[in-house]
Short mmCIF file of C-alpha atoms in Angstrom, two decimals:
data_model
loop_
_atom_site.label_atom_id
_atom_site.label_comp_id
_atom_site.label_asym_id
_atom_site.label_seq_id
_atom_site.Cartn_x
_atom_site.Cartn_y
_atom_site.Cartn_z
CA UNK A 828 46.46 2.33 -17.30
CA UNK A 829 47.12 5.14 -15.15
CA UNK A 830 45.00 7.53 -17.37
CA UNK A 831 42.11 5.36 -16.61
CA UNK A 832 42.61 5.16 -12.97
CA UNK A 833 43.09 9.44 -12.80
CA UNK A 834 39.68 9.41 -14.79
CA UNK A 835 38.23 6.90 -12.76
CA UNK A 836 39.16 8.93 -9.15
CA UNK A 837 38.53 12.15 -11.11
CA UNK A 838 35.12 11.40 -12.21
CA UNK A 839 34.00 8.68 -10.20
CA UNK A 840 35.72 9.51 -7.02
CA UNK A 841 33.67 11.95 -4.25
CA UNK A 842 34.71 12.26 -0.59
CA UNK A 843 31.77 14.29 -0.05
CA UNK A 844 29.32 11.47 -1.62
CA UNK A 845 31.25 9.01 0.57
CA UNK A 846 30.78 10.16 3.58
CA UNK A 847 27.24 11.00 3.08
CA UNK A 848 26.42 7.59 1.78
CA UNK A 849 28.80 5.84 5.10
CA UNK A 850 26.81 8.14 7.60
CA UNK A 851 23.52 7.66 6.44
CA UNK A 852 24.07 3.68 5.64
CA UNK A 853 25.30 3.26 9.10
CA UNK A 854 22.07 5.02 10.47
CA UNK A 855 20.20 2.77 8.74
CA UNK A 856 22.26 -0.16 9.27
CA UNK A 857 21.99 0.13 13.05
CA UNK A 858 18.44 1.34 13.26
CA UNK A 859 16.61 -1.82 11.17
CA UNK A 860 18.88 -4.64 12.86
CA UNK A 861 18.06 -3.20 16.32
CA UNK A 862 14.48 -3.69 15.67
CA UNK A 863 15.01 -7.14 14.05
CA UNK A 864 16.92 -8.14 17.05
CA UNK A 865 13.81 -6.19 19.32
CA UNK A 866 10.90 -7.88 18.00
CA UNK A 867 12.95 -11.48 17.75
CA UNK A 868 13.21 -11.30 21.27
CA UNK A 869 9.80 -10.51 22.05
CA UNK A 870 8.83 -13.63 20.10
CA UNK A 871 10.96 -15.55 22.24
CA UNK A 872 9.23 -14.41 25.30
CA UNK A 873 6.68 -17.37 26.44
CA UNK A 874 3.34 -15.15 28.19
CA UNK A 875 3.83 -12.88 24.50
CA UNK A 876 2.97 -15.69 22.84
CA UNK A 877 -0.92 -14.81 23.43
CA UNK A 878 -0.46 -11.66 20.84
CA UNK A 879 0.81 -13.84 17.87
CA UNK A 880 -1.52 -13.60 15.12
CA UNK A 881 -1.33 -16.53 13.50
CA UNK A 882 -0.64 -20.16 14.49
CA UNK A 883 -1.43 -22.52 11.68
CA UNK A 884 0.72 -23.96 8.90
CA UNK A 885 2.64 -23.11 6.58
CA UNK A 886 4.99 -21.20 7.67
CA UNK A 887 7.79 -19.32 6.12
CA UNK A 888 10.12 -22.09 5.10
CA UNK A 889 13.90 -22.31 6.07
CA UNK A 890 14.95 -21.84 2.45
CA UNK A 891 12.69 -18.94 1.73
CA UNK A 892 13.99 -16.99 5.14
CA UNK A 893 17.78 -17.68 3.91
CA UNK A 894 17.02 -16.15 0.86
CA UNK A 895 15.65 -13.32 2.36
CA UNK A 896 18.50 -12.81 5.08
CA UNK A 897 21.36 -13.42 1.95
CA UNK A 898 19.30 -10.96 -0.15
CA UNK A 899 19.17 -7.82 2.75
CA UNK A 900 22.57 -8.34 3.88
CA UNK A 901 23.56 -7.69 0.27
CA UNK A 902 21.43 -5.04 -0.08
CA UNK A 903 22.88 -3.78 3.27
CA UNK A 904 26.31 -4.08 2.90
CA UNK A 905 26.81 -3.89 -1.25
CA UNK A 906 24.07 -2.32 -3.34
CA UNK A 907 22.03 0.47 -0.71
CA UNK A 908 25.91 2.23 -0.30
CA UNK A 909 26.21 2.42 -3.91
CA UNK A 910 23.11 3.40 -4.83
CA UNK A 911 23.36 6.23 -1.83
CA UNK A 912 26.63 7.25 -2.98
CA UNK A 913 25.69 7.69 -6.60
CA UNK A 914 22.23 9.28 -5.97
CA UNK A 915 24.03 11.85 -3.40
CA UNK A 916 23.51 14.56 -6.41
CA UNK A 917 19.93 14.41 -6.07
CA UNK A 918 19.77 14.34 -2.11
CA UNK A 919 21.91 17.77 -2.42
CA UNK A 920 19.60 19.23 -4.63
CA UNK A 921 16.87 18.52 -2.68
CA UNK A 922 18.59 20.18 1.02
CA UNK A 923 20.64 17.30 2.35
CA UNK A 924 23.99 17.65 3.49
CA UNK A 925 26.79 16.00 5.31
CA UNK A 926 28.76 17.22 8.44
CA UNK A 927 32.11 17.05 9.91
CA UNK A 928 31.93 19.65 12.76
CA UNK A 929 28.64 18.01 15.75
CA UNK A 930 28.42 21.36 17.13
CA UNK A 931 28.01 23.63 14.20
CA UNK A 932 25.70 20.68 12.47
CA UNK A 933 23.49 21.28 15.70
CA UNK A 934 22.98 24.83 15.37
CA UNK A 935 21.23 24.32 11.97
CA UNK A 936 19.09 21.88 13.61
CA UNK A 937 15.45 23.25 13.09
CA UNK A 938 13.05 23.52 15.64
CA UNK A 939 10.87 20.55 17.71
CA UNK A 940 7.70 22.10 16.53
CA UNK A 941 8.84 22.41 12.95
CA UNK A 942 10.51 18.85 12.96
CA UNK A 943 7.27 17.34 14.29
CA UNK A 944 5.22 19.76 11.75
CA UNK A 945 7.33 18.07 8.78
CA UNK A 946 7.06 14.57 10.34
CA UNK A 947 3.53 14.72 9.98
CA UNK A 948 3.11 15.87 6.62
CA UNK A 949 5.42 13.45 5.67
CA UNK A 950 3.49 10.79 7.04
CA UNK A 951 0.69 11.92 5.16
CA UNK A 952 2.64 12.10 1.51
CA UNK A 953 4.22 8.76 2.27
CA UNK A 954 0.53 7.13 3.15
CA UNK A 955 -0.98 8.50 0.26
CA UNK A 956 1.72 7.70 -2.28
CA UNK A 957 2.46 4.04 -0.61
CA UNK A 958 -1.37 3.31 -0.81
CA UNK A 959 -1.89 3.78 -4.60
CA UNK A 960 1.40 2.45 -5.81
CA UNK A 961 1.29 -0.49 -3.16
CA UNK A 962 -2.55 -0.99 -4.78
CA UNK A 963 -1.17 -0.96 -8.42
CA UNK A 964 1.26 -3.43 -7.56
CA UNK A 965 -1.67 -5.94 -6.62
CA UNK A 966 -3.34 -5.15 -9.79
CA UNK A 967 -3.86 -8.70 -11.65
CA UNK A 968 -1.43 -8.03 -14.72
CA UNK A 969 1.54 -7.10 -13.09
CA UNK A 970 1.47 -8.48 -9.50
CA UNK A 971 2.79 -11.71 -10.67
CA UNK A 972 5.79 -10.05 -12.43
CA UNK A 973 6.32 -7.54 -8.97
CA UNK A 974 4.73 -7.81 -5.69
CA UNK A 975 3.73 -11.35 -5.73
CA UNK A 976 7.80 -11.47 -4.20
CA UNK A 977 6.69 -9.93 -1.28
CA UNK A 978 4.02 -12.51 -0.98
CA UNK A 979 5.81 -15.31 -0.90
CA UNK A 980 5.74 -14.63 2.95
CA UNK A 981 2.01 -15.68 4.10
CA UNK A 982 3.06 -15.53 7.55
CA UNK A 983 4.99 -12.26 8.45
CA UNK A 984 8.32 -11.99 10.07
CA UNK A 985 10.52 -9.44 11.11
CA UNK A 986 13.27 -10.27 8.39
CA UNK A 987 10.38 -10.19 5.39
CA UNK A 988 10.06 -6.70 5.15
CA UNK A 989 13.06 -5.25 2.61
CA UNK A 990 12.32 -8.98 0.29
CA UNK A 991 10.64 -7.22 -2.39
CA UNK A 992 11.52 -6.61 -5.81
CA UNK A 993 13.87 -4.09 -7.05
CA UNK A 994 11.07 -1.90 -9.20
CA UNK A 995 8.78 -2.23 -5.71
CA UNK A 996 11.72 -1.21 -3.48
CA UNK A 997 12.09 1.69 -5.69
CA UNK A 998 8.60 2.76 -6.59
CA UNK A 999 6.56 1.61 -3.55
CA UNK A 1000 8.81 2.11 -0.77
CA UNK A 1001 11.81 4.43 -1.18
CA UNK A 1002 10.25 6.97 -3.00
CA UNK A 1003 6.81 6.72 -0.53
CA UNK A 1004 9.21 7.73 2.54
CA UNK A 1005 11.02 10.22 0.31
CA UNK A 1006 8.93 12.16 -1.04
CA UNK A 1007 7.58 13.87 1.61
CA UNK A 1008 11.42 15.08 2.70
CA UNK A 1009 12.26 16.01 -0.79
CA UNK A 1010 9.45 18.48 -1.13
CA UNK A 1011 9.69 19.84 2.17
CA UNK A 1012 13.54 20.37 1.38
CA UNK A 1013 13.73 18.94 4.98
CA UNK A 1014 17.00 19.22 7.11
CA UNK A 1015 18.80 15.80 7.29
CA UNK A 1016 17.76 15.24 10.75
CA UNK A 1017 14.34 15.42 9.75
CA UNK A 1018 14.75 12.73 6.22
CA UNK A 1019 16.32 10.18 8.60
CA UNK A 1020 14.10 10.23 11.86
CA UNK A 1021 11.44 9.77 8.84
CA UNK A 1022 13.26 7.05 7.12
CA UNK A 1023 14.24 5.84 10.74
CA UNK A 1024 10.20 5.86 12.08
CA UNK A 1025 9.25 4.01 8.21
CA UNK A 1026 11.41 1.31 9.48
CA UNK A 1027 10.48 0.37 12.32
CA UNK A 1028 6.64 0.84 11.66
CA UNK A 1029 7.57 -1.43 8.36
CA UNK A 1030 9.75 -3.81 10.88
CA UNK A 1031 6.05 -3.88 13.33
CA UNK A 1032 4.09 -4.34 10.59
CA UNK A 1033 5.59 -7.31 9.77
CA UNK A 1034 6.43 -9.08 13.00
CA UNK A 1035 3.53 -11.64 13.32
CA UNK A 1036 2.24 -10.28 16.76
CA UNK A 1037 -0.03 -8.14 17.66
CA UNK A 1038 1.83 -6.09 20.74
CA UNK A 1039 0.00 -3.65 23.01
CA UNK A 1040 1.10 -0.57 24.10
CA UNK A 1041 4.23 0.09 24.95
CA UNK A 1042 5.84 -2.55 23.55
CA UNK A 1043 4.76 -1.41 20.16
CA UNK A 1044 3.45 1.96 19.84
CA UNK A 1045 1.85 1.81 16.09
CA UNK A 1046 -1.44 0.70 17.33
CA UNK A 1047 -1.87 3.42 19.52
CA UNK A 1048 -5.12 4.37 17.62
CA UNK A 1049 -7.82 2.30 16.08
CA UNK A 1050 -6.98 3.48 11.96
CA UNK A 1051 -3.02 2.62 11.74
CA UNK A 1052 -1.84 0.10 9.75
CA UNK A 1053 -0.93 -2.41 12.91
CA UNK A 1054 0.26 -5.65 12.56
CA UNK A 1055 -2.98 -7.28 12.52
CA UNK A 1056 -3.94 -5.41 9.66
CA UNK A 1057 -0.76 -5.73 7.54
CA UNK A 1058 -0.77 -9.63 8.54
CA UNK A 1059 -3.97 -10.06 7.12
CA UNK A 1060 -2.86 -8.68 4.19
CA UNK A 1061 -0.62 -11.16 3.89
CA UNK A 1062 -2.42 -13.60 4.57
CA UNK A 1063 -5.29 -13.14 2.54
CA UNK A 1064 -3.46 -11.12 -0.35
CA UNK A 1065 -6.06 -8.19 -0.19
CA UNK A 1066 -7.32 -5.03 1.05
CA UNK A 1067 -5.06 -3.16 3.53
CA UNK A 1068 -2.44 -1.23 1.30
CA UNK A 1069 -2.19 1.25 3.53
CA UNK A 1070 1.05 2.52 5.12
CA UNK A 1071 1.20 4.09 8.63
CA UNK A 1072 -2.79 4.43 9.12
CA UNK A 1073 -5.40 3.11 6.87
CA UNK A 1074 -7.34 6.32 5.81
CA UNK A 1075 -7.09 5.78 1.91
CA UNK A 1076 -8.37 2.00 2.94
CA UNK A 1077 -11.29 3.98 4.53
CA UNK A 1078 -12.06 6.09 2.24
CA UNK A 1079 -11.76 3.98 -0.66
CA UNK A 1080 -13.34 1.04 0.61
CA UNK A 1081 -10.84 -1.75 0.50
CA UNK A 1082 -10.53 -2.72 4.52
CA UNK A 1083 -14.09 -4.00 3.95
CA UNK A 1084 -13.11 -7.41 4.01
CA UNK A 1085 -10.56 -7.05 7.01
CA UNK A 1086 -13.65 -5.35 8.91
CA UNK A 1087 -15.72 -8.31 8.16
CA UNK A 1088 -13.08 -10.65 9.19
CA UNK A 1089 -11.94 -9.34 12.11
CA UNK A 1090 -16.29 -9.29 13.09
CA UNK A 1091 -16.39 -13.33 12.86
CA UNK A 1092 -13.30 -13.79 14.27
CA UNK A 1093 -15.00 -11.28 17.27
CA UNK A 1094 -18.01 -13.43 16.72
CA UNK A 1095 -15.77 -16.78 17.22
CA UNK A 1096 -13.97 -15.93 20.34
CA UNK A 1097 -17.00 -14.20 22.14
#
């Protein structure tokens, strides 16, 4: 018994991994629960009730939304720091490291015009990947099987975003916001703020209003994904697999029926 448990903390045991996986966890942890809590709020808030997008049945029901809170906070609290502390390997090989001594960590901190440089290429990487594996998912022989999880939401809240399935966490999302660090061989600072700014853009996305400026600053131009957008995606299951803007959706044609909607319902109100 006590040979196992030496091979066990031998092989299996890494205080570096540990630490990594605890910091960057708690990052995480903080950052997507203080955007749940910020757009729940907001929806509280009677005169914001004018930028909720939709306002007819059926909504999410209570059993669905409990499955969807049990499943993150598992995912939270059990499976994301295992999987962070077993894939630390392959965020070392690819520039990330962990810290003990603020002050030194600071001094390796790079630059605001690089950071903002890498920021926006990542952006970039992360829309095109998250478009065309976000579009495969919807293709008709596996979407039932995948993505049709994700659907189960026709109204978006907050709380929806992470209920996907485990092959679509992996291949949609984690590797669309990674990618772009990875190659890069960002500094740490830069792979969280990204990982950080995908959150809360994903959190937006899925709130169910459509907030103005500065309450919500991912509609600041006309071709990001904004809530609307992503809501009618959900809604209407199609078109709109865009991530933070909607060029590939542009360019490849498949907004055309969000363009034509959001005419009528222009048409309707004027």
């Amino acid at each position: 018994m006590e040979s196992v448990r030496s091979f066990l903390a031998e092989k299996l045991w890494d205080p570096e991994a540990f630490k990594f996986a605890a910091q960057l966890n708690t990052v995480l942890l903080v950052v997507f629960w203080f955007f749940i809590g910020y757009y729940y709020a907001l929806s509280k808030i009677p005169f914001l009730q004018r930028y909720k997008i939709q306002n007819k049945p059926p909504y999410p029901s209570e059993k669905l939304v409990r499955e969807c809170l049990v499943e993150t906070l598992l995912n939270h609290f059990i499976l994301r720091p295992i999987l962070l502390y077993f894939t630390w390997p392959v965020f070392k090989r690819f520039g990330a490291e962990v810290f003990d001594d603020v002050a030194a960590y600071l001094t390796s901190v790079p630059t605001i015009g690089t950071i903002a440089f890498q920021v926006a290429i990542c952006m970039q990487i992360d829309d095109f990947w998250f478009y065309w594996s976000h579009r495969l998912l919807h293709h008709r022989s596996i979407y039932k099987y995948i993505h049709k999880k994700h659907h189960e939401f026709r109204h978006t809240i907050p709380i929806a975003v992470e209920y996907a399935h485990p092959v679509e966490d992996f291949i949609s999302n984690t590797v669309s916001t990674l990618l772009g660090p990875f190659i890069l061989r960002s500094h740490l600072l830069v792979l969280v703020l990204i990982v950080c700014l995908k959150l809360w853009q994903s959190i937006d996305a899925h709130c169910g209003f459509n907030y103005p400026i500065p309450i919500s600053p991912w509609s600041v131009v006309k071709f990001m994904d904004s809530a609307s957008a992503h809501d009618y995606h959900h809604s209407h299951n199609v078109g709109n697999y865009g991530g933070y803007f909607m060029f590939w959706d542009m360019i490849c044609g498949t907004d055309k029926a969000y363009k034509e909607y959001q005419r009528k319902h222009k048409l309707r109100k004027d």
